[in-house]
C-alpha cells in the first residue's frame, strides 16, 4: 500500500515537474474555471490524417482542456455532436457544414476563431492555420480569457523561421543550453522525440520553418545517411506544420561532390546541386528551402570565381524552384581583414556595398536575410540601411534569440523592446512611411515573400535555452513575427501567465525585471551606441573593450586618450550615414539630431562632448555603468520576493542566475569604467571609479601557497591584480585582519571560475567557516567560459548577514583543481544595502 502511495505521488510529481520543458504550454488549471460554463463536450477534428496538423490540433485541444479544466473530451470525426470544438481547414469545414463566409478574410496560415454560439469554431486557411487557431484558443483558456470572441488572425509575413546553429558533432555555435537535439557524433539523431516537442513549441507561436544546422555548414549533412535523417526529422515536425530547411556549404560540389570547381555558373555545378536537391526532396517533399552563408568569415562563395552574390544565390534558387523551395541568402557578407588606419574603412558599410548593385538580380524565390543592424547583434545598433536599399529583392530580418552578445542566457535580457525599436523604425524610403516591419513583410516594396528569421539555438537542456526567463524571448519572437504591432509588455504578460501562473506579484515582478533588463544590460555593457564592449576575439561574453580595435574585424570604437566613436558621417567619416534614405541620413549625419543612444555609432567625439542630458560622454559612461549594475542587484531582491509564489525548482534555478548576473554586472561596471578612466584620465565626478572602500584586495593579504598574478585584460581585476596558487597542486591561504567597524555585513568574494578545473574554496573569520564553494560554474551556467583569468571567468559569491568584528582574521583557503589555480580577486565587506 505504502509502495502504491509512493508510486502515485512520484507520478504526480513527475507530471507536474517544473523543469521548464513544458515552457508556456503547461496547461495548468486556471482560477475561476467554473465560471466558464460553455465547456464543449467533444472535439471534432475535420478531415485529418495522423500526420496532419489538424490531427495534432485535435490532440492538443484534448490535452490542453484536460490540463486546464480536468475534463477529458473525446475526439471524433463526425460533424454533428454538439456543443463541440470544431477544428479544420476552410475546405473541410465547408464540406461538413456548408458555407463559411469568413474564408475571404483568411490569408495563408491564417485562422478564424469563434466562441460565439454553442460550438467553438476554429478554421484554418490551411492545416497549419487550423493548428495555430487551436493553440490560440488554448492560450486564451490557459490565461483564463473566457470572454466570447470571434476573429480572423493573419500573419504579418509568410516567412517565420528559426535558425539553429547546430553542428554535426552535436555542439552548437553560440548555444547555451547543452548539445544539439538534431545531431550527434556526425549524424542526424535517431530519436526524434525532442525534435517533435520543439516543433510543437514553435507551432504554438506560429513559426513555420526551421533551419536545423549551422550557417557555417558542414558538407557531411549531404551524405545519404544524413539525408535519410533529414527525412526523419521532417516527419517528426510535419504534424506541427514546421517545415525543415538546411544550411549549405557553398563549396560542397568540390569538397563533397568531387568536382573540380564550385563555380555557380559552371553547368556541372548547377547539375550537381539540382541532383542533390532532388535527392533531398525525395526524402523531404515539403522542405522549406536552403539557407546560405557565402563569402563571409572565411566561408566559400561565388566571389572566389568573380561571380556575384546573386549568381550564387540564384544557383540554389534554380535547384529549389521546381520543388517550391526558397533560398534564404544571408546579407552578412563582409571583409574581416579591413585596415583600421584608414579612417574611411567601415564594416557597417559592407552589406549595402555588396548588395546594392544586385537589387533586382535575385530570382523570385530568393530572400536576402539581413541582420537587424549593420554589424552583428550588438546591444544597440541602428536598423541596417540595406532594408531600404533593396527594393526589387525579397528580404527578411534576422534576429537573435540566443543571447550571443547579450549575456548568453546568464544575464536576463528581454529582447522584444530591442526588436520592436528596429521593426518600428521608419526608413523613410522616398519620403514615404517605410517601417522595417513593412519592408520585410513585402508590403512596402510590393514583394511576394519576406519575413523573419531568428537564431534560437535550443539544446538538450530541459529549459530549452538554459534559462527559464530567457524563454520569454522565444515566445515574443514568434508572437511578433506573426504580429509586429504586438506590444512587448503585453506579450510578456501572456508569457508570464502561461509559464508561471496568475499570482499578481509574480506577474508584476517578472514584468518589471524583464522590462528593465535590456536598458540595464546596455548600461553596464556598452552605451551611447558604442556596441557591446565584450571580447570579440574570444567568447563574446565578458568585458574587453580593447579587443574591439586594432584588428580587421571592424567592430571598432576608435577610442584613444581624448576621443571615442566611429565617424560614420558623409562629411568627415566612413559615409555610412549616407547609406540611409536622405531623411534618415540627415538625422544621423548631424551630431545634434543623432539620438544619444547612437551617438558613438555615428560620431567620433571627445570624452568631454556634452550629451543632450547635459552630461559629458565619459561621465555618462560612468553613471550608466553604475546605474545598470545597480539595477541588476535589485533583480535578485525582486526575485527573492517571489519565494513560495513560484515552484521551488524554477525559483532556485532563476535565483542562481540572477545572483550570478548581479555579480557579473559589477565585473562589467568596474572593468569598463576602469578601462576608460585609464585611457582618458578623466576622473568620475562622483569619485566611484577606482575607489572601492569596502574591498580587501587579495594581493594585499598575507599569502602562503598563493602568489600575485597580473590579470589580462588588466581592468578585469580590481587593482589589476589577483592571486593564484603557486602550483596546480599547492593549497593556498590568504589572510588579513578585518579593519572595518564591527557589525553585520554581506561578505562577497570575487574570484575567477575557469573551465578546466573545479577549485575548492573556504572562507572563514577567526576560524569560523563562513562559506565553502566550488568553482563549477562551467557546469551550472552553460555559456562558453574561459580558460583564463579575465572578464568572462570573473565572478562573485556573496554570504549574507555575516557578523564581523573589527580585528577578526579573514582567511581564504583555495584548493586548485586541473588548470584552475583557485584564483581570487578581492573580498568586500558590504554594509546593508551597499552594492560595492
Ligand atoms: C557572429 C557569430 C558567429 C556566426 C556569425 C554569423 O559573428 O559570432 O558565430 O557564425 O555571426 O552570423 O554568421
CSV table of N, CA and C in Angstrom, one decimal, residues 296-410:
chain,number,residue,atom,x,y,z
A,296,UNK,N,31.7,34.9,-46.3
A,296,UNK,CA,31.6,35.6,-45.1
A,296,UNK,C,32.4,34.9,-44.0
A,297,UNK,N,33.2,35.6,-43.3
A,297,UNK,CA,34.0,35.0,-42.2
A,297,UNK,C,34.7,33.7,-42.7
A,298,UNK,N,35.3,33.7,-43.9
A,298,UNK,CA,36.0,32.5,-44.3
A,298,UNK,C,35.2,31.5,-45.0
A,299,UNK,N,33.9,31.7,-45.1
A,299,UNK,CA,33.1,30.7,-45.8
A,299,UNK,C,33.3,30.9,-47.3
A,300,UNK,N,33.2,29.8,-48.1
A,300,UNK,CA,33.4,29.9,-49.5
A,300,UNK,C,32.1,30.5,-50.2
A,301,UNK,N,32.3,31.0,-51.4
A,301,UNK,CA,31.2,31.7,-52.0
A,301,UNK,C,31.5,32.0,-53.5
A,302,UNK,N,30.6,32.6,-54.2
A,302,UNK,CA,30.7,32.9,-55.6
A,302,UNK,C,31.9,33.9,-55.9
A,303,UNK,N,32.2,34.7,-54.9
A,303,UNK,CA,33.2,35.7,-55.2
A,303,UNK,C,34.6,35.1,-55.6
A,304,UNK,N,34.8,33.9,-55.1
A,304,UNK,CA,36.0,33.2,-55.5
A,304,UNK,C,36.2,33.1,-57.0
A,305,UNK,N,35.1,33.0,-57.7
A,305,UNK,CA,35.1,32.8,-59.2
A,305,UNK,C,34.7,34.1,-59.9
A,306,UNK,N,34.8,35.2,-59.1
A,306,UNK,CA,34.4,36.5,-59.7
A,306,UNK,C,33.0,36.5,-60.1
A,307,UNK,N,32.1,35.7,-59.5
A,307,UNK,CA,30.7,35.7,-59.8
A,307,UNK,C,30.1,36.6,-58.7
A,308,UNK,N,28.9,37.1,-59.0
A,308,UNK,CA,28.2,37.9,-58.0
A,308,UNK,C,27.5,37.1,-56.9
A,309,UNK,N,27.2,37.7,-55.8
A,309,UNK,CA,26.4,37.0,-54.8
A,309,UNK,C,25.1,36.6,-55.4
A,310,UNK,N,24.5,37.4,-56.3
A,310,UNK,CA,23.3,37.0,-56.9
A,310,UNK,C,23.4,35.7,-57.8
A,311,UNK,N,24.6,35.6,-58.5
A,311,UNK,CA,24.8,34.4,-59.2
A,311,UNK,C,24.8,33.2,-58.3
A,312,UNK,N,25.4,33.4,-57.2
A,312,UNK,CA,25.5,32.3,-56.2
A,312,UNK,C,24.1,31.9,-55.7
A,313,UNK,N,23.3,32.9,-55.3
A,313,UNK,CA,22.0,32.7,-54.7
A,313,UNK,C,21.1,32.0,-55.7
A,314,UNK,N,21.2,32.5,-57.0
A,314,UNK,CA,20.3,32.0,-58.0
A,314,UNK,C,20.5,30.6,-58.4
A,315,UNK,N,21.8,30.2,-58.2
A,315,UNK,CA,22.1,28.8,-58.5
A,315,UNK,C,21.2,27.9,-57.5
A,316,UNK,N,21.1,28.2,-56.3
A,316,UNK,CA,20.3,27.4,-55.4
A,316,UNK,C,18.8,27.6,-55.7
A,317,UNK,N,18.5,28.8,-56.1
A,317,UNK,CA,17.1,29.1,-56.4
A,317,UNK,C,16.6,28.2,-57.6
A,318,UNK,N,17.5,28.0,-58.6
A,318,UNK,CA,17.1,27.2,-59.7
A,318,UNK,C,16.9,25.7,-59.2
A,319,UNK,N,17.7,25.3,-58.3
A,319,UNK,CA,17.6,23.9,-57.8
A,319,UNK,C,16.3,23.7,-57.0
A,320,UNK,N,15.9,24.7,-56.2
A,320,UNK,CA,14.8,24.5,-55.3
A,320,UNK,C,13.5,24.9,-56.0
A,321,UNK,N,13.5,25.7,-57.0
A,321,UNK,CA,12.3,26.2,-57.6
A,321,UNK,C,11.3,25.2,-58.0
A,322,UNK,N,11.7,24.1,-58.7
A,322,UNK,CA,10.8,23.1,-59.1
A,322,UNK,C,10.1,22.4,-57.9
A,323,UNK,N,10.7,22.5,-56.7
A,323,UNK,CA,10.1,21.9,-55.6
A,323,UNK,C,9.3,22.9,-54.7
A,324,UNK,N,9.3,24.1,-55.1
A,324,UNK,CA,8.6,25.1,-54.3
A,324,UNK,C,9.4,25.6,-53.2
A,325,UNK,N,10.7,25.3,-53.2
A,325,UNK,CA,11.6,25.8,-52.0
A,325,UNK,C,12.1,27.2,-52.2
A,326,UNK,N,12.5,27.8,-51.1
A,326,UNK,CA,13.1,29.1,-51.2
A,326,UNK,C,14.5,29.1,-50.7
A,327,UNK,N,15.2,30.1,-51.0
A,327,UNK,CA,16.6,30.3,-50.7
A,327,UNK,C,16.8,31.5,-49.8
A,328,UNK,N,17.2,31.3,-48.6
A,328,UNK,CA,17.5,32.5,-47.7
A,328,UNK,C,19.0,32.7,-47.9
A,329,UNK,N,19.3,33.9,-48.4
A,329,UNK,CA,20.7,34.2,-48.7
A,329,UNK,C,21.1,35.3,-47.8
A,330,UNK,N,22.1,35.0,-47.0
A,330,UNK,CA,22.5,36.0,-45.9
A,330,UNK,C,23.2,37.2,-46.5
A,331,UNK,N,22.8,38.4,-45.9
A,331,UNK,CA,23.5,39.6,-46.3
A,331,UNK,C,24.7,39.9,-45.4
A,332,UNK,N,25.0,38.9,-44.5
A,332,UNK,CA,26.1,39.1,-43.6
A,332,UNK,C,27.4,38.8,-44.3
A,333,UNK,N,27.7,39.6,-45.3
A,333,UNK,CA,28.9,39.4,-46.1
A,333,UNK,C,29.8,40.6,-45.8
A,334,UNK,N,31.0,40.4,-45.4
A,334,UNK,CA,32.0,41.5,-45.2
A,334,UNK,C,33.4,40.9,-45.1
A,335,UNK,N,34.3,41.9,-45.3
A,335,UNK,CA,35.7,41.5,-45.3
A,335,UNK,C,36.2,41.6,-43.8
A,336,UNK,N,36.7,40.6,-43.3
A,336,UNK,CA,37.1,40.6,-41.9
A,336,UNK,C,38.6,40.9,-41.7
A,337,UNK,N,39.2,41.5,-42.8
A,337,UNK,CA,40.6,41.9,-42.7
A,337,UNK,C,40.8,43.4,-43.1
A,338,UNK,N,39.8,44.2,-42.7
A,338,UNK,CA,40.0,45.6,-43.1
A,338,UNK,C,40.9,46.4,-42.1
A,339,UNK,N,41.5,47.4,-42.7
A,339,UNK,CA,42.6,48.1,-42.0
A,339,UNK,C,42.0,49.4,-41.2
A,340,UNK,N,42.3,49.3,-39.9
A,340,UNK,CA,41.7,50.4,-39.1
A,340,UNK,C,42.4,51.8,-39.3
A,341,UNK,N,43.6,51.7,-39.8
A,341,UNK,CA,44.3,53.0,-40.0
A,341,UNK,C,43.7,53.9,-41.1
A,342,UNK,N,42.9,53.3,-41.9
A,342,UNK,CA,42.1,54.0,-42.9
A,342,UNK,C,40.8,54.5,-42.3
A,343,UNK,N,40.7,55.8,-42.0
A,343,UNK,CA,39.5,56.4,-41.3
A,343,UNK,C,38.2,56.1,-42.0
A,344,UNK,N,38.3,55.8,-43.3
A,344,UNK,CA,37.1,55.7,-44.1
A,344,UNK,C,36.6,54.2,-44.2
A,345,UNK,N,37.4,53.3,-43.7
A,345,UNK,CA,37.0,51.9,-43.7
A,345,UNK,C,35.9,51.7,-42.7
A,346,UNK,N,35.0,50.8,-43.1
A,346,UNK,CA,33.8,50.6,-42.2
A,346,UNK,C,33.1,49.3,-42.5
A,347,UNK,N,33.2,48.4,-41.6
A,347,UNK,CA,32.4,47.1,-41.8
A,347,UNK,C,30.9,47.4,-41.9
A,348,UNK,N,30.4,48.4,-41.3
A,348,UNK,CA,29.0,48.7,-41.3
A,348,UNK,C,28.5,49.0,-42.7
A,349,UNK,N,29.5,49.4,-43.6
A,349,UNK,CA,29.1,49.7,-45.0
A,349,UNK,C,29.0,48.4,-45.9
A,350,UNK,N,29.4,47.3,-45.3
A,350,UNK,CA,29.7,46.2,-46.2
A,350,UNK,C,28.4,45.6,-46.9
A,351,UNK,N,27.3,45.5,-46.1
A,351,UNK,CA,26.1,44.8,-46.7
A,351,UNK,C,25.6,45.6,-47.9
A,352,UNK,N,25.5,47.0,-47.7
A,352,UNK,CA,25.0,47.8,-48.8
A,352,UNK,C,26.0,47.8,-49.9
A,353,UNK,N,27.3,47.9,-49.6
A,353,UNK,CA,28.3,47.9,-50.7
A,353,UNK,C,28.2,46.6,-51.5
A,354,UNK,N,28.0,45.5,-50.9
A,354,UNK,CA,28.0,44.2,-51.6
A,354,UNK,C,26.7,44.0,-52.4
A,355,UNK,N,25.6,44.5,-51.8
A,355,UNK,CA,24.3,44.1,-52.4
A,355,UNK,C,23.6,45.2,-53.2
A,356,UNK,N,24.0,46.5,-53.1
A,356,UNK,CA,23.2,47.5,-53.7
A,356,UNK,C,23.0,47.3,-55.3
A,357,UNK,N,24.1,46.9,-55.9
A,357,UNK,CA,24.0,46.8,-57.4
A,357,UNK,C,23.4,45.5,-57.8
A,358,UNK,N,23.0,44.7,-56.8
A,358,UNK,CA,22.4,43.4,-57.2
A,358,UNK,C,20.9,43.4,-57.0
A,359,UNK,N,20.4,44.6,-56.6
A,359,UNK,CA,18.9,44.7,-56.4
A,359,UNK,C,18.2,44.4,-57.7
A,360,UNK,N,17.3,43.5,-57.7
A,360,UNK,CA,16.5,43.1,-58.9
A,360,UNK,C,17.2,42.0,-59.7
A,361,UNK,N,18.3,41.5,-59.2
A,361,UNK,CA,19.0,40.5,-59.9
A,361,UNK,C,18.8,39.1,-59.2
A,362,UNK,N,18.1,39.1,-58.2
A,362,UNK,CA,17.9,37.8,-57.5
A,362,UNK,C,16.6,37.1,-58.0
A,363,UNK,N,16.6,35.8,-58.1
A,363,UNK,CA,15.4,35.1,-58.6
A,363,UNK,C,14.3,35.3,-57.5
A,364,UNK,N,13.1,35.1,-58.0
A,364,UNK,CA,11.9,35.3,-57.1
A,364,UNK,C,11.8,34.5,-55.9
A,365,UNK,N,12.4,33.4,-55.9
A,365,UNK,CA,12.4,32.5,-54.7
A,365,UNK,C,13.6,32.7,-53.8
A,366,UNK,N,14.4,33.8,-54.0
A,366,UNK,CA,15.5,34.2,-53.1
A,366,UNK,C,15.0,35.2,-52.2
A,367,UNK,N,15.4,35.1,-50.9
A,367,UNK,CA,15.1,36.1,-49.9
A,367,UNK,C,16.4,36.5,-49.3
A,368,UNK,N,16.8,37.8,-49.3
A,368,UNK,CA,18.0,38.2,-48.6
A,368,UNK,C,17.8,38.4,-47.1
A,369,UNK,N,18.5,37.6,-46.3
A,369,UNK,CA,18.2,37.6,-44.9
A,369,UNK,C,19.2,38.6,-44.2
A,370,UNK,N,18.7,39.6,-43.6
A,370,UNK,CA,19.5,40.8,-43.2
A,370,UNK,C,19.5,40.9,-41.7
A,371,UNK,N,20.7,40.8,-41.1
A,371,UNK,CA,20.8,41.0,-39.6
A,371,UNK,C,20.2,42.4,-39.3
A,372,UNK,N,19.6,42.6,-38.1
A,372,UNK,CA,18.8,43.8,-37.8
A,372,UNK,C,19.7,45.0,-37.9
A,373,UNK,N,21.0,44.9,-37.5
A,373,UNK,CA,21.8,46.1,-37.6
A,373,UNK,C,23.0,45.8,-38.6
A,374,UNK,N,23.8,46.9,-38.8
A,374,UNK,CA,24.8,46.7,-39.9
A,374,UNK,C,26.0,45.9,-39.4
A,375,UNK,N,26.2,45.6,-38.1
A,375,UNK,CA,27.3,44.9,-37.7
A,375,UNK,C,26.9,43.4,-37.2
A,376,UNK,N,26.6,43.2,-36.0
A,376,UNK,CA,26.4,41.8,-35.6
A,376,UNK,C,25.7,41.7,-34.2
A,377,UNK,N,24.4,41.8,-34.2
A,377,UNK,CA,23.6,41.5,-33.0
A,377,UNK,C,24.1,42.2,-31.7
A,378,UNK,N,24.5,43.5,-31.9
A,378,UNK,CA,25.0,44.3,-30.7
A,378,UNK,C,23.9,44.7,-29.8
A,379,UNK,N,24.2,45.2,-28.6
A,379,UNK,CA,23.2,45.6,-27.7
A,379,UNK,C,22.4,46.8,-28.2
A,380,UNK,N,23.0,47.6,-29.1
A,380,UNK,CA,22.2,48.6,-29.8
A,380,UNK,C,22.9,48.9,-31.1
A,381,UNK,N,22.1,48.8,-32.2
A,381,UNK,CA,22.5,49.2,-33.5
A,381,UNK,C,21.4,49.9,-34.1
A,382,UNK,N,21.7,50.8,-35.1
A,382,UNK,CA,20.6,51.3,-35.9
A,382,UNK,C,20.1,50.2,-36.8
A,383,UNK,N,18.9,50.4,-37.4
A,383,UNK,CA,18.5,49.4,-38.4
A,383,UNK,C,19.4,49.3,-39.6
A,384,UNK,N,19.6,48.2,-40.1
A,384,UNK,CA,20.5,48.0,-41.3
A,384,UNK,C,20.0,48.9,-42.5
A,385,UNK,N,20.9,49.7,-43.1
A,385,UNK,CA,20.5,50.5,-44.2
A,385,UNK,C,20.1,49.7,-45.4
A,386,UNK,N,20.4,48.4,-45.4
A,386,UNK,CA,20.1,47.5,-46.5
A,386,UNK,C,18.6,47.3,-46.7
A,387,UNK,N,17.9,47.5,-45.5
A,387,UNK,CA,16.4,47.3,-45.6
A,387,UNK,C,15.8,48.3,-46.6
A,388,UNK,N,16.3,49.5,-46.7
A,388,UNK,CA,15.7,50.4,-47.6
A,388,UNK,C,16.4,50.5,-48.9
A,389,UNK,N,17.5,49.8,-49.0
A,389,UNK,CA,18.3,49.8,-50.3
A,389,UNK,C,17.7,48.8,-51.3
A,390,UNK,N,17.3,47.7,-50.8
A,390,UNK,CA,16.8,46.6,-51.7
A,390,UNK,C,15.3,46.9,-51.9
A,391,UNK,N,15.0,47.2,-53.1
A,391,UNK,CA,13.5,47.5,-53.4
A,391,UNK,C,12.9,46.4,-54.3
A,392,UNK,N,13.8,45.8,-55.1
A,392,UNK,CA,13.3,44.8,-56.0
A,392,UNK,C,13.8,43.4,-55.6
A,393,UNK,N,14.0,43.2,-54.4
A,393,UNK,CA,14.5,41.9,-53.8
A,393,UNK,C,13.7,41.6,-52.6
A,394,UNK,N,13.4,40.3,-52.4
A,394,UNK,CA,12.7,39.9,-51.2
A,394,UNK,C,13.7,40.0,-50.0
A,395,UNK,N,13.2,40.4,-48.9
A,395,UNK,CA,14.1,40.5,-47.7
A,395,UNK,C,13.4,39.9,-46.5
A,396,UNK,N,14.3,39.5,-45.5
A,396,UNK,CA,13.8,39.1,-44.2
A,396,UNK,C,14.8,39.6,-43.2
A,397,UNK,N,14.3,39.8,-42.0
A,397,UNK,CA,15.1,40.3,-40.9
A,397,UNK,C,15.7,39.1,-40.1
A,398,UNK,N,16.9,39.2,-39.7
A,398,UNK,CA,17.5,38.2,-38.9
A,398,UNK,C,17.7,38.7,-37.5
A,399,UNK,N,17.0,38.1,-36.5
A,399,UNK,CA,17.2,38.5,-35.1
A,399,UNK,C,17.9,37.3,-34.4
A,400,UNK,N,18.2,37.6,-33.1
A,400,UNK,CA,18.9,36.5,-32.3
A,400,UNK,C,18.2,36.3,-31.0
A,401,UNK,N,17.6,35.2,-30.8
A,401,UNK,CA,17.1,34.8,-29.5
A,401,UNK,C,18.2,34.3,-28.6
A,402,UNK,N,19.1,33.5,-29.2
A,402,UNK,CA,20.2,33.2,-28.3
A,402,UNK,C,21.0,34.4,-28.1
A,403,UNK,N,21.4,34.6,-26.8
A,403,UNK,CA,22.0,35.9,-26.4
A,403,UNK,C,23.5,36.0,-26.5
A,404,UNK,N,23.9,35.8,-27.8
A,404,UNK,CA,25.4,35.8,-28.0
A,404,UNK,C,26.1,36.9,-27.4
A,405,UNK,N,25.7,38.1,-27.7
A,405,UNK,CA,26.4,39.4,-27.3
A,405,UNK,C,25.6,40.0,-26.1
A,406,UNK,N,24.6,39.3,-25.6
A,406,UNK,CA,23.8,39.9,-24.6
A,406,UNK,C,23.6,39.1,-23.4
A,407,UNK,N,24.7,38.5,-23.0
A,407,UNK,CA,24.8,37.8,-21.7
A,407,UNK,C,24.6,36.3,-21.7
A,408,UNK,N,24.4,35.7,-22.9
A,408,UNK,CA,24.4,34.3,-23.1
A,408,UNK,C,23.5,33.5,-22.1
A,409,UNK,N,22.4,34.1,-21.9
A,409,UNK,CA,21.3,33.5,-21.0
A,409,UNK,C,21.8,33.4,-19.6
A,410,UNK,N,22.9,34.0,-19.2
A,410,UNK,CA,23.3,34.1,-17.8
A,410,UNK,C,22.9,35.5,-17.3
